[in-house]
Short mmCIF file of C-alpha atoms in Angstrom, two decimals:
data_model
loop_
_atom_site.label_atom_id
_atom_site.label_comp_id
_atom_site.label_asym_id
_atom_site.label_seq_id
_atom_site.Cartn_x
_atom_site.Cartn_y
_atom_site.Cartn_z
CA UNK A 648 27.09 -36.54 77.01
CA UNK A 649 23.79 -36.31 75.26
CA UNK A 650 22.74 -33.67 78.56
CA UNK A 651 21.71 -30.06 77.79
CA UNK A 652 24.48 -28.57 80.01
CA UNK A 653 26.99 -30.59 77.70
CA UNK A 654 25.80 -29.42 74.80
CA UNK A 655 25.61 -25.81 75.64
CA UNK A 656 29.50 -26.09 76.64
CA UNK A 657 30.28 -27.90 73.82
CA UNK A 658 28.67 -25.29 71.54
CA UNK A 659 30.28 -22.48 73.67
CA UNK A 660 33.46 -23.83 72.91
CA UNK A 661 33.02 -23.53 69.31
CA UNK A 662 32.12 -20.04 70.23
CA UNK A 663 35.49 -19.36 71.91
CA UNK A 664 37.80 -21.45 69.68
CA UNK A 665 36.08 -19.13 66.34
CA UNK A 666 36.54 -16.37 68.26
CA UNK A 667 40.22 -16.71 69.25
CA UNK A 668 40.84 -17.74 64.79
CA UNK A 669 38.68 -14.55 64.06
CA UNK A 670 41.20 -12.25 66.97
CA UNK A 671 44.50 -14.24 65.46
CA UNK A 672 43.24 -13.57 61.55
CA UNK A 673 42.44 -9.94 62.76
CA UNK A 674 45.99 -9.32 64.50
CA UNK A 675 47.76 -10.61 61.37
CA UNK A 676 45.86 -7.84 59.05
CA UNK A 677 46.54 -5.09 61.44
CA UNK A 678 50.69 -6.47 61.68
CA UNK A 679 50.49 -6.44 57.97
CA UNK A 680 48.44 -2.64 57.82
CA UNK A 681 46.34 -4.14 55.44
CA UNK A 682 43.32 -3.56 57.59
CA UNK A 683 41.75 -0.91 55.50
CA UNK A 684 42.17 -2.51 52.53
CA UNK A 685 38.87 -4.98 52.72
CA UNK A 686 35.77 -5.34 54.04
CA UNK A 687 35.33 -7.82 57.13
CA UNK A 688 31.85 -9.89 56.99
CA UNK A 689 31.12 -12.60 59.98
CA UNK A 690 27.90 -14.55 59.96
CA UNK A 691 26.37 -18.06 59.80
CA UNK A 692 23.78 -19.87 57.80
CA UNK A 693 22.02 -20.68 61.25
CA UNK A 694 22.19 -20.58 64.89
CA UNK A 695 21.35 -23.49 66.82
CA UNK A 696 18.54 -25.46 69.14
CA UNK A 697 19.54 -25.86 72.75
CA UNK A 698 16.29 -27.42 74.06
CA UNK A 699 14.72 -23.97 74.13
CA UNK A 700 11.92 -25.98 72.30
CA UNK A 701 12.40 -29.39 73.25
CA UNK A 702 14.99 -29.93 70.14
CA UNK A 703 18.70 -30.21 69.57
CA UNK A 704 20.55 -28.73 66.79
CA UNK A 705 18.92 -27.06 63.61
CA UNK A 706 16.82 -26.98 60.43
CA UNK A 707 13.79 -28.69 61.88
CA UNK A 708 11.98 -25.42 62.90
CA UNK A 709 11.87 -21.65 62.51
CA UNK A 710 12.37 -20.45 66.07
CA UNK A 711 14.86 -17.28 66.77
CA UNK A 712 17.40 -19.72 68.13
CA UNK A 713 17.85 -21.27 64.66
CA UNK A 714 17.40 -18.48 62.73
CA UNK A 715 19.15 -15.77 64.50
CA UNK A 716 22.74 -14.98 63.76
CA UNK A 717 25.50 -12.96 63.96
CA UNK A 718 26.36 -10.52 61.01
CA UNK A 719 29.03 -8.34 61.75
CA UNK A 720 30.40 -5.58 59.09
CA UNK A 721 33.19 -3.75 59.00
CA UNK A 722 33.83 -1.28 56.23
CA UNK A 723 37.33 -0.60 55.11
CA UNK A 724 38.63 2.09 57.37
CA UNK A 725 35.96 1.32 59.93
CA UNK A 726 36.68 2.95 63.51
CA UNK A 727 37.40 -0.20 66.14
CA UNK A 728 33.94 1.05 67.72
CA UNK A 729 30.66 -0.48 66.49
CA UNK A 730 27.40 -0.02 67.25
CA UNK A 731 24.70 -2.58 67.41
CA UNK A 732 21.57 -2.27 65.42
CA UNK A 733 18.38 -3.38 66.51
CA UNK A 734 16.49 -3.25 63.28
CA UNK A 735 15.70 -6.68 61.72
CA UNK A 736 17.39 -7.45 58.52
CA UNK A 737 18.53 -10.72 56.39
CA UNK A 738 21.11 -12.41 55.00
CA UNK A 739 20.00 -12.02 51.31
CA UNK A 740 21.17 -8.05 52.35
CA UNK A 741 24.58 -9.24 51.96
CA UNK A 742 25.42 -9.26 48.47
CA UNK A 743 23.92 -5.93 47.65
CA UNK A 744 25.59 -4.53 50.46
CA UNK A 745 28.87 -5.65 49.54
CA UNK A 746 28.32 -4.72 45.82
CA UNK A 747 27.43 -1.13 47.18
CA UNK A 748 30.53 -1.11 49.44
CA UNK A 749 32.23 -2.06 46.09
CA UNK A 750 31.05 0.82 43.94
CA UNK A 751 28.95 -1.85 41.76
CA UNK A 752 25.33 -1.49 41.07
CA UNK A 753 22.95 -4.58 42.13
CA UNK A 754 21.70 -6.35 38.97
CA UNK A 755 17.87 -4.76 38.24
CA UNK A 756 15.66 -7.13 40.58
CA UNK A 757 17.94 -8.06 42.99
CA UNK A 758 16.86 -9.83 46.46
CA UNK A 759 17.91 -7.74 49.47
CA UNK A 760 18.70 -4.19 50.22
CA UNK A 761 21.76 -2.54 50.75
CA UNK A 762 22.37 -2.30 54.33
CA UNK A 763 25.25 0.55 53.82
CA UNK A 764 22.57 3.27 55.46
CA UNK A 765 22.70 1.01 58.76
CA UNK A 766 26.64 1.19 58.60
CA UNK A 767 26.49 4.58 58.18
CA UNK A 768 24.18 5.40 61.37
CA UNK A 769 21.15 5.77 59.69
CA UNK A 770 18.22 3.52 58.53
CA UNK A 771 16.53 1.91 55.85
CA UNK A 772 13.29 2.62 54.05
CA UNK A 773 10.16 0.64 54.91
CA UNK A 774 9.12 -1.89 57.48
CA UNK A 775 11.87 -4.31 58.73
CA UNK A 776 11.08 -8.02 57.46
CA UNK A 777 12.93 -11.36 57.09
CA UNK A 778 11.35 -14.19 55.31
CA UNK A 779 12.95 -18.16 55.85
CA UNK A 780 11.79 -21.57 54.30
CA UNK A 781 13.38 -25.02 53.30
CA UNK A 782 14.19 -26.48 56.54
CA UNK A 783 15.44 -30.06 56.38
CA UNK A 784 12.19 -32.43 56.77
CA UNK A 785 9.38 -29.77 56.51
CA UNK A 786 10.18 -27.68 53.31
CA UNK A 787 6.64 -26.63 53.21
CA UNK A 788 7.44 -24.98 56.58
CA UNK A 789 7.31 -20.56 55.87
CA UNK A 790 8.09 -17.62 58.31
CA UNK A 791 8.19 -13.92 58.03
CA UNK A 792 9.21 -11.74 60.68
CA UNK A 793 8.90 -7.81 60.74
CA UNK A 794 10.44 -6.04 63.58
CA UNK A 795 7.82 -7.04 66.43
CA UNK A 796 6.28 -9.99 64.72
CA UNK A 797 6.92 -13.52 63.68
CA UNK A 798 4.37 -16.05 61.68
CA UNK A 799 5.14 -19.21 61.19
CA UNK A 800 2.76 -21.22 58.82
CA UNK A 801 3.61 -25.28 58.13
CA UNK A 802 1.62 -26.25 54.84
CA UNK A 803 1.69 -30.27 55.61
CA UNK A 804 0.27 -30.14 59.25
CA UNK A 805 -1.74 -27.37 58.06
CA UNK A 806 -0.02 -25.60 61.79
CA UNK A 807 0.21 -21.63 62.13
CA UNK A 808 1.92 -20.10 64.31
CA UNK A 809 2.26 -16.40 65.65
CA UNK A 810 4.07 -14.24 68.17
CA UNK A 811 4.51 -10.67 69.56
CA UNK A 812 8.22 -10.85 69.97
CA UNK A 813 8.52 -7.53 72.06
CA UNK A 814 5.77 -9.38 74.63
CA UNK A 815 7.41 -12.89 74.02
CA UNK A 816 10.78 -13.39 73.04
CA UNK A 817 11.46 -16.79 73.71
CA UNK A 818 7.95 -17.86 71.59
CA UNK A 819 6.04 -19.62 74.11
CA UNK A 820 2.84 -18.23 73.35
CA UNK A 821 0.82 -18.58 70.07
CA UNK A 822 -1.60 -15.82 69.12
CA UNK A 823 -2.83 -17.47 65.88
CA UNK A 824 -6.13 -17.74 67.45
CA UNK A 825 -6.79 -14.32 69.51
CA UNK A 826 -5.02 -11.87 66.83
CA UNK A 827 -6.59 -12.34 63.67
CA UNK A 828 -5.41 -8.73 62.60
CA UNK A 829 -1.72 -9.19 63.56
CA UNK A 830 -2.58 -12.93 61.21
CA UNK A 831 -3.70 -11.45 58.13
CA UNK A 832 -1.24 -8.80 57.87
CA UNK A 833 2.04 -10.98 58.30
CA UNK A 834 -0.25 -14.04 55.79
CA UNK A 835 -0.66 -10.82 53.57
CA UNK A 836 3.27 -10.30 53.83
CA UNK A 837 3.71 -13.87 53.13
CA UNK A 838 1.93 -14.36 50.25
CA UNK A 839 3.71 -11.34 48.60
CA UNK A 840 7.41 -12.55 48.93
CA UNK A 841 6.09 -15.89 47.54
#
């Protein structure tokens, strides 16, 4: 207990035992031939800290390992196959895309963007960004992300951080200092969405 190794399995289990409710639930709509008639959304509110960063758990920090997650969509009368999409997009596209998949326009000034051209093998106008905040002891704490890009900027230590994903997935190295163009444009990005 208390080990990394431990807590990887335990979390892995959580994996499988989800998975095997998610294959049961899925069996019983197909048994029923009700499969077509709804729209099947998996995600989470977070993923989770394995040590990757000398943490455990979640909501103390904006790394990929608490912020990525799953989002699966299937469309009513979706083929079996999927496809998995690359592009970097947010969980605020939910409701629009599900209002879209309903035949119901988005209220004027909605967050988000219909994700339905994604679904449909396509892609979506404009550069790819995600934007997170409010985790549990540093609300101050911001991050925007575009596609190859991630700032990180903590207002109470007064701490920014920035990496070239593509070059550095696992966020070891902070540019803040050396890429003063790559800073400005993601601060610039930033200060918009605020």
């Amino acid at each position: 207990p208390g080990t990394r190794e431990a807590w990887r399995t335990s979390y892995a289990a959580g994996v499988r035992a989800f998975d095997r409710a998610l294959g049961g639930f899925l069996d019983t709509l197909a048994v029923e031939a009700i499969e077509d008639d709804f729209i099947l959304i998996v995600t989470s509110d977070h993923g989770e800290e394995l040590v990757e960063h000398g943490a455990w758990g979640h909501g103390d920090e904006l790394y990929e390992e608490q912020l990525w997650v799953p989002l699966l969509i299937v469309p009513p009368g979706s083929p079996v196959e999927g496809r998995r999409v690359e592009r970097v997009v947010s969980l605020i596209d939910v409701m629009p895309t599900l209002l879209a998949m309903s035949g119901i326009e988005a209220p004027a000034g909605i967050a988000g963007q219909d994700l339905g051209p994604l679904l449909r093998g396509g892609d979506l106008e404009g550069e790819a960004r995600a934007f997170a905040s409010g985790v549990k002891r540093r609300p101050d704490m911001k991050m925007v992300r575009t596609q190859a890009e991630k700032l990180v900027r903590d207002q109470q230590p007064g701490s920014v951080r920035l990496f070239d994903l593509s070059e550095d997935p696992a966020e070891r190295h902070n540019l803040a200092g050396s890429d003063t163009a790559g800073l400005a444009q993601l601060d610039a990005l930033l200060a918009q969405h605020r």
